[in-house]
Amino acid sequence: MTTIFSKIIDKEIPADIVYEDDLVIAFKDIMPQAPIHILVIPKKPITNLYSIEEEDQALLGHLLLTVKKVVEKIDLTSGFRVVINNGSDGGQTVNHLHLHILGGRSLQWPPG
Ligand code: 5GP
């Protein structure tokens, strides 16, 4: 399924990219919910965690390692949160798996 994130991967629309390799891309969220709000996505068009498969195991690990690379790169030492919204009740609005990295302020718990 093609989403706006496919267009970002294909460089058809601009994004503020903070990290990219063969498998993943990380870019700043267009509507940040915290002073730091970065999305990490696989280039493979996986919809969400309902649709991952065994063959995606290494890629999913790579996504988490990318989170570490990103927070190290931007020197986010005071803490951060990673969120994956899944489906409509989960608040997912773009049907391409993405990890939100949120930080830069003290985050509240539980989320709304
Ligand atoms: P979701 O609500 O699906 O978990 O998160 C989707 C996120 O993608 C939202 O935080 C939204 O602001 C972000 N987003 C949607 N369209 C664009 C876009 O064109 N560029 C960027 N950088 N972020 C986007």
PDB file of C-alpha atoms and ligand atoms in Angstrom:
ATOM      1  CA  MET A   1       0.000   0.000   0.000  1.00  0.00           C
ATOM      2  CA  THR A   2       1.332   3.441  -0.919  1.00  0.00           C
ATOM      3  CA  THR A   3       1.334   6.079   1.803  1.00  0.00           C
ATOM      4  CA  ILE A   4       2.851   9.498   2.294  1.00  0.00           C
ATOM      5  CA  PHE A   5       5.820   7.713   3.868  1.00  0.00           C
ATOM      6  CA  SER A   6       6.498   5.856   0.598  1.00  0.00           C
ATOM      7  CA  LYS A   7       6.835   9.257  -1.044  1.00  0.00           C
ATOM      8  CA  ILE A   8       9.324  10.316   1.645  1.00  0.00           C
ATOM      9  CA  ILE A   9      11.331   7.102   1.113  1.00  0.00           C
ATOM     10  CA  ASP A  10      11.320   7.716  -2.651  1.00  0.00           C
ATOM     11  CA  LYS A  11      12.257  11.423  -2.113  1.00  0.00           C
ATOM     12  CA  GLU A  12       9.131  12.479  -3.969  1.00  0.00           C
ATOM     13  CA  ILE A  13       8.291  14.813  -1.090  1.00  0.00           C
ATOM     14  CA  PRO A  14      10.807  16.480   1.212  1.00  0.00           C
ATOM     15  CA  ALA A  15      11.506  15.461   4.788  1.00  0.00           C
ATOM     16  CA  ASP A  16      14.045  16.525   7.370  1.00  0.00           C
ATOM     17  CA  ILE A  17      16.024  13.270   7.382  1.00  0.00           C
ATOM     18  CA  VAL A  18      18.215  12.571  10.406  1.00  0.00           C
ATOM     19  CA  TYR A  19      19.371   9.048   9.477  1.00  0.00           C
ATOM     20  CA  GLU A  20      19.084   6.720   6.497  1.00  0.00           C
ATOM     21  CA  ASP A  21      20.501   3.395   5.395  1.00  0.00           C
ATOM     22  CA  ASP A  22      19.433   0.615   3.035  1.00  0.00           C
ATOM     23  CA  LEU A  23      16.653  -0.622   5.316  1.00  0.00           C
ATOM     24  CA  VAL A  24      15.314   2.327   7.294  1.00  0.00           C
ATOM     25  CA  ILE A  25      14.889   6.069   7.283  1.00  0.00           C
ATOM     26  CA  ALA A  26      14.386   8.487  10.197  1.00  0.00           C
ATOM     27  CA  PHE A  27      12.982  11.977   9.775  1.00  0.00           C
ATOM     28  CA  LYS A  28      11.438  14.753  11.838  1.00  0.00           C
ATOM     29  CA  ASP A  29       7.663  14.597  12.346  1.00  0.00           C
ATOM     30  CA  ILE A  30       5.851  17.361  10.490  1.00  0.00           C
ATOM     31  CA  MET A  31       3.581  18.044  13.505  1.00  0.00           C
ATOM     32  CA  PRO A  32       5.861  17.528  16.514  1.00  0.00           C
ATOM     33  CA  GLN A  33       4.193  16.525  19.784  1.00  0.00           C
ATOM     34  CA  ALA A  34       7.347  17.247  21.783  1.00  0.00           C
ATOM     35  CA  PRO A  35      10.457  19.394  21.243  1.00  0.00           C
ATOM     36  CA  ILE A  36      12.043  16.309  19.664  1.00  0.00           C
ATOM     37  CA  HIS A  37       9.744  14.147  17.556  1.00  0.00           C
ATOM     38  CA  ILE A  38      11.367  11.843  15.030  1.00  0.00           C
ATOM     39  CA  LEU A  39       9.834   8.978  13.072  1.00  0.00           C
ATOM     40  CA  VAL A  40      11.796   5.828  12.266  1.00  0.00           C
ATOM     41  CA  ILE A  41      10.346   3.694   9.498  1.00  0.00           C
ATOM     42  CA  PRO A  42      11.328   0.609   7.532  1.00  0.00           C
ATOM     43  CA  LYS A  43      11.664   1.120   3.799  1.00  0.00           C
ATOM     44  CA  LYS A  44       9.678  -2.083   3.407  1.00  0.00           C
ATOM     45  CA  PRO A  45       5.996  -1.069   3.378  1.00  0.00           C
ATOM     46  CA  ILE A  46       4.797  -2.922   6.483  1.00  0.00           C
ATOM     47  CA  THR A  47       1.413  -1.596   7.640  1.00  0.00           C
ATOM     48  CA  ASN A  48       1.794  -2.005  11.412  1.00  0.00           C
ATOM     49  CA  LEU A  49       2.522  -4.617  14.086  1.00  0.00           C
ATOM     50  CA  TYR A  50      -0.521  -6.638  13.004  1.00  0.00           C
ATOM     51  CA  SER A  51       1.190  -7.371   9.713  1.00  0.00           C
ATOM     52  CA  ILE A  52       4.754  -8.206  10.719  1.00  0.00           C
ATOM     53  CA  GLU A  53       6.025 -11.686   9.880  1.00  0.00           C
ATOM     54  CA  GLU A  54       8.820 -13.961  11.097  1.00  0.00           C
ATOM     55  CA  GLU A  55      10.929 -12.866   8.118  1.00  0.00           C
ATOM     56  CA  ASP A  56      10.822  -9.292   9.476  1.00  0.00           C
ATOM     57  CA  GLN A  57      12.624 -10.218  12.698  1.00  0.00           C
ATOM     58  CA  ALA A  58      16.007  -8.763  11.740  1.00  0.00           C
ATOM     59  CA  LEU A  59      14.418  -5.645  10.284  1.00  0.00           C
ATOM     60  CA  LEU A  60      12.462  -5.034  13.506  1.00  0.00           C
ATOM     61  CA  GLY A  61      15.662  -5.309  15.515  1.00  0.00           C
ATOM     62  CA  HIS A  62      17.322  -2.945  13.071  1.00  0.00           C
ATOM     63  CA  LEU A  63      14.556  -0.396  13.723  1.00  0.00           C
ATOM     64  CA  LEU A  64      15.329  -0.412  17.462  1.00  0.00           C
ATOM     65  CA  LEU A  65      19.060  -0.166  16.826  1.00  0.00           C
ATOM     66  CA  THR A  66      18.282   2.796  14.580  1.00  0.00           C
ATOM     67  CA  VAL A  67      16.455   4.458  17.485  1.00  0.00           C
ATOM     68  CA  LYS A  68      19.669   4.148  19.501  1.00  0.00           C
ATOM     69  CA  LYS A  69      21.738   5.591  16.649  1.00  0.00           C
ATOM     70  CA  VAL A  70      19.355   8.525  16.282  1.00  0.00           C
ATOM     71  CA  VAL A  71      19.234   9.438  19.986  1.00  0.00           C
ATOM     72  CA  GLU A  72      23.025   9.203  20.154  1.00  0.00           C
ATOM     73  CA  LYS A  73      23.357  11.354  17.041  1.00  0.00           C
ATOM     74  CA  ILE A  74      21.175  14.130  18.443  1.00  0.00           C
ATOM     75  CA  ASP A  75      22.665  13.687  21.936  1.00  0.00           C
ATOM     76  CA  LEU A  76      19.288  13.010  23.574  1.00  0.00           C
ATOM     77  CA  THR A  77      20.719  12.048  26.941  1.00  0.00           C
ATOM     78  CA  SER A  78      17.883  13.088  29.264  1.00  0.00           C
ATOM     79  CA  GLY A  79      15.483  10.330  28.202  1.00  0.00           C
ATOM     80  CA  PHE A  80      12.963   9.685  25.479  1.00  0.00           C
ATOM     81  CA  ARG A  81       9.905   7.609  24.631  1.00  0.00           C
ATOM     82  CA  VAL A  82       9.261   5.271  21.702  1.00  0.00           C
ATOM     83  CA  VAL A  83       5.658   4.828  20.573  1.00  0.00           C
ATOM     84  CA  ILE A  84       4.141   2.631  17.878  1.00  0.00           C
ATOM     85  CA  ASN A  85       0.492   3.386  17.142  1.00  0.00           C
ATOM     86  CA  ASN A  86      -1.427   0.470  15.618  1.00  0.00           C
ATOM     87  CA  GLY A  87      -4.845   0.654  13.998  1.00  0.00           C
ATOM     88  CA  SER A  88      -7.572   3.237  14.489  1.00  0.00           C
ATOM     89  CA  ASP A  89      -8.024   2.829  18.267  1.00  0.00           C
ATOM     90  CA  GLY A  90      -4.248   2.919  18.575  1.00  0.00           C
ATOM     91  CA  GLY A  91      -4.176   6.326  16.929  1.00  0.00           C
ATOM     92  CA  GLN A  92      -2.472   5.218  13.732  1.00  0.00           C
ATOM     93  CA  THR A  93      -3.077   7.675  10.906  1.00  0.00           C
ATOM     94  CA  VAL A  94      -0.406   6.580   8.408  1.00  0.00           C
ATOM     95  CA  ASN A  95      -0.600   2.920   7.432  1.00  0.00           C
ATOM     96  CA  HIS A  96       3.162   2.352   7.235  1.00  0.00           C
ATOM     97  CA  LEU A  97       4.852   1.036  10.388  1.00  0.00           C
ATOM     98  CA  HIS A  98       6.642   3.839  12.231  1.00  0.00           C
ATOM     99  CA  LEU A  99       8.321   4.329  15.580  1.00  0.00           C
ATOM    100  CA  HIS A 100       7.823   7.738  17.164  1.00  0.00           C
ATOM    101  CA  ILE A 101      10.818   9.007  19.150  1.00  0.00           C
ATOM    102  CA  LEU A 102       9.568  11.675  21.557  1.00  0.00           C
ATOM    103  CA  GLY A 103      11.771  13.711  23.848  1.00  0.00           C
ATOM    104  CA  GLY A 104      13.141  17.065  24.782  1.00  0.00           C
ATOM    105  CA  ARG A 105      10.767  17.553  27.718  1.00  0.00           C
ATOM    106  CA  SER A 106       9.501  15.586  30.701  1.00  0.00           C
ATOM    107  CA  LEU A 107       6.832  13.258  29.286  1.00  0.00           C
ATOM    108  CA  GLN A 108       3.677  12.370  31.212  1.00  0.00           C
ATOM    109  CA  TRP A 109       2.355   8.855  31.883  1.00  0.00           C
ATOM    110  CA  PRO A 110      -0.095   7.389  31.059  1.00  0.00           C
ATOM    111  CA  PRO A 111      -0.489   8.893  27.574  1.00  0.00           C
ATOM    112  CA  GLY A 112      -4.000  10.010  26.575  1.00  0.00           C
TER     113      GLY A 112
HETATM  114  P1  5GP B   1       0.518   8.006  13.600  1.00  0.00           P
HETATM  115  O1  5GP B   1      -0.594   8.934  14.041  1.00  0.00           O
HETATM  116  O2  5GP B   1       0.102   7.227  12.375  1.00  0.00           O
HETATM  117  O3  5GP B   1       1.079   7.175  14.674  1.00  0.00           O
HETATM  118  O4  5GP B   1       1.704   8.964  13.167  1.00  0.00           O
HETATM  119  C1  5GP B   1       1.831   9.509  11.914  1.00  0.00           C
HETATM  120  C2  5GP B   1       2.742  10.678  12.057  1.00  0.00           C
HETATM  121  O5  5GP B   1       3.191  11.074  10.791  1.00  0.00           O
HETATM  122  C3  5GP B   1       2.084  11.907  12.687  1.00  0.00           C
HETATM  123  O6  5GP B   1       2.766  12.263  13.879  1.00  0.00           O
HETATM  124  C4  5GP B   1       2.183  12.957  11.615  1.00  0.00           C
HETATM  125  O7  5GP B   1       2.422  14.252  12.115  1.00  0.00           O
HETATM  126  C5  5GP B   1       3.317  12.449  10.755  1.00  0.00           C
HETATM  127  N1  5GP B   1       3.233  12.840   9.367  1.00  0.00           N
HETATM  128  C6  5GP B   1       2.154  12.713   8.569  1.00  0.00           C
HETATM  129  N2  5GP B   1       2.426  13.157   7.328  1.00  0.00           N
HETATM  130  C7  5GP B   1       3.728  13.564   7.357  1.00  0.00           C
HETATM  131  C8  5GP B   1       4.600  14.111   6.372  1.00  0.00           C
HETATM  132  O8  5GP B   1       4.234  14.328   5.210  1.00  0.00           O
HETATM  133  N3  5GP B   1       5.862  14.405   6.745  1.00  0.00           N
HETATM  134  C9  5GP B   1       6.304  14.166   8.016  1.00  0.00           C
HETATM  135  N4  5GP B   1       7.561  14.480   8.297  1.00  0.00           N
HETATM  136  N5  5GP B   1       5.514  13.645   8.973  1.00  0.00           N
HETATM  137  C10 5GP B   1       4.238  13.345   8.653  1.00  0.00           C
END
